[in-house]
Each structure stands twice: as structure tokens, then as C-alpha cells.
Short mmCIF file of C-alpha atoms in Angstrom, two decimals:
data_model
loop_
_atom_site.label_atom_id
_atom_site.label_comp_id
_atom_site.label_asym_id
_atom_site.label_seq_id
_atom_site.Cartn_x
_atom_site.Cartn_y
_atom_site.Cartn_z
CA MET A 17 0.19 0.07 0.08
CA ILE A 18 1.19 3.77 -0.98
CA THR A 19 0.86 5.83 1.73
CA LEU A 20 1.83 8.96 0.36
CA GLY A 21 4.65 9.99 2.87
CA PHE A 22 2.12 9.61 5.67
CA ALA A 23 3.54 6.94 8.27
CA ALA A 24 0.71 5.14 9.99
CA GLY A 25 1.46 4.72 13.88
CA TYR A 26 -1.56 2.90 14.48
CA SER A 27 -4.24 1.03 12.38
CA ASP A 28 -7.05 -1.12 12.81
CA LEU A 29 -10.18 -2.76 10.81
CA ALA A 30 -13.36 0.03 11.96
CA THR A 31 -15.73 -1.01 14.02
CA LEU A 32 -19.11 0.90 12.33
CA ASP A 33 -20.70 3.23 15.33
CA SER A 34 -16.80 2.26 17.58
CA GLU A 35 -14.88 6.01 18.33
CA PHE A 36 -11.43 5.94 17.54
CA PRO A 37 -8.40 5.75 20.12
CA TYR A 38 -7.39 9.07 18.00
CA PRO A 39 -8.05 10.06 14.64
CA SER A 40 -7.98 9.01 11.30
CA SER A 41 -5.24 10.71 8.62
CA TYR A 42 -6.18 7.83 6.10
CA ILE A 43 -9.06 4.96 5.53
CA TYR A 44 -7.95 2.08 3.53
CA ILE A 45 -10.83 0.13 1.76
CA SER A 46 -9.40 -3.26 1.84
CA GLY A 47 -13.19 -4.87 1.69
CA ASP A 48 -15.95 -4.41 -0.81
CA THR A 49 -16.35 -0.89 -3.28
CA GLY A 50 -19.49 1.18 -1.80
CA ASN A 51 -19.98 3.95 0.33
CA VAL A 52 -18.22 5.59 3.81
CA VAL A 53 -19.87 7.82 6.37
CA TRP A 54 -18.17 9.10 8.87
CA GLN A 55 -18.07 11.40 11.26
CA ASN A 56 -15.46 13.88 11.52
CA SER A 57 -13.56 15.19 14.31
CA ASN A 58 -16.18 18.69 14.48
CA GLY A 59 -18.63 15.45 15.33
CA ALA A 60 -20.10 16.74 11.78
CA ASN A 61 -21.37 13.29 9.69
CA GLN A 62 -19.39 14.05 5.48
CA TYR A 63 -20.19 11.21 3.50
CA LEU A 64 -17.97 9.61 0.34
CA PRO A 65 -19.65 7.44 -2.98
CA ASN A 66 -18.13 4.83 -3.86
CA ALA A 67 -14.90 4.17 -2.83
CA GLN A 68 -12.70 1.78 -4.36
CA SER A 69 -11.59 -1.43 -2.91
CA GLY A 70 -7.86 -1.05 -2.34
CA GLY A 71 -7.99 2.68 -2.20
CA LEU A 72 -6.21 5.27 0.12
CA TYR A 73 -8.35 8.95 1.23
CA PRO A 74 -6.82 11.42 3.19
CA ILE A 75 -10.43 10.88 5.50
CA GLY A 76 -10.06 12.37 9.39
CA ALA A 77 -12.75 11.00 10.55
CA LYS A 78 -13.38 9.81 14.77
CA MET A 79 -15.39 7.53 14.03
CA ILE A 80 -17.26 5.63 10.52
CA LEU A 81 -21.35 5.82 11.41
CA SER A 82 -23.17 3.03 9.44
CA SER A 83 -25.37 5.38 9.16
CA GLY A 84 -26.09 9.05 9.01
CA THR A 85 -26.88 12.62 7.84
CA VAL A 86 -25.08 14.04 5.62
CA ASN A 87 -26.55 17.67 4.72
CA GLY A 88 -30.35 16.22 5.36
CA THR A 89 -30.23 13.04 2.91
CA SER A 90 -29.87 9.87 4.90
CA ARG A 91 -26.16 7.85 3.59
CA THR A 92 -25.28 3.88 4.24
CA THR A 93 -22.10 2.45 5.13
CA THR A 94 -21.43 0.32 2.50
CA ALA A 95 -17.90 -0.34 1.96
CA THR A 96 -16.55 -3.69 3.63
CA ASP A 97 -13.29 -4.37 5.60
CA ILE A 98 -12.56 -0.63 5.85
CA VAL A 99 -9.06 0.70 7.96
CA TYR A 100 -8.49 3.33 9.71
CA LEU A 101 -4.59 5.20 9.70
CA SER A 102 -3.50 7.09 12.18
CA SER A 103 -0.15 8.96 12.88
CA ALA A 104 -0.46 8.51 17.05
CA LYS A 105 -1.01 5.32 19.18
CA GLY A 106 -2.53 5.04 22.14
CA VAL A 107 -0.44 4.36 25.55
#
């Protein structure tokens, strides 16, 4: 996997609706292509349509949501096996 100069200090498979120990800097789709709904560090829901399997995306998320409302529209995460990468590791 190419990280474009980013070194992950911590990474793990995301559990939907569970907050990460540290916000992600990137997410990686290791399973099926699909949509991703996440919550940013300010608590706002965000949406990425059609995230490709094998894709690395610069997304600052505090958690991946199973579903959420983004700009008044209900969205659902359909991508599978989403890995989050953070620059820090919990102690």
C-alpha cells in the first residue's frame, strides 16, 4: 500500500459506530467497494460515495458510521473492511 509519505503509527479494522482511539488521517478500503459515512473530529457527518476497494483516502474521521444524515440526506456505509490509519498510537 502506498501512503504518500504518511507513516501510520496505529491502524486497525474499523468497527462501525465505534470511536477510534485517535482520529484517522487516512482510511483504506480492504473489502468491497461502496459508500462511506464518517464523523469528523467536530462531530459533523461526512459522506464519500463509491470508495474503491484498495483505495486509500485522506479522511480525518473519529469514527465510521453505519449510517447518518449528511446535508439533510440519509446515507449508509456499504463499503466493507474499512481500515483506519492514525499518526499516533494509544498508550
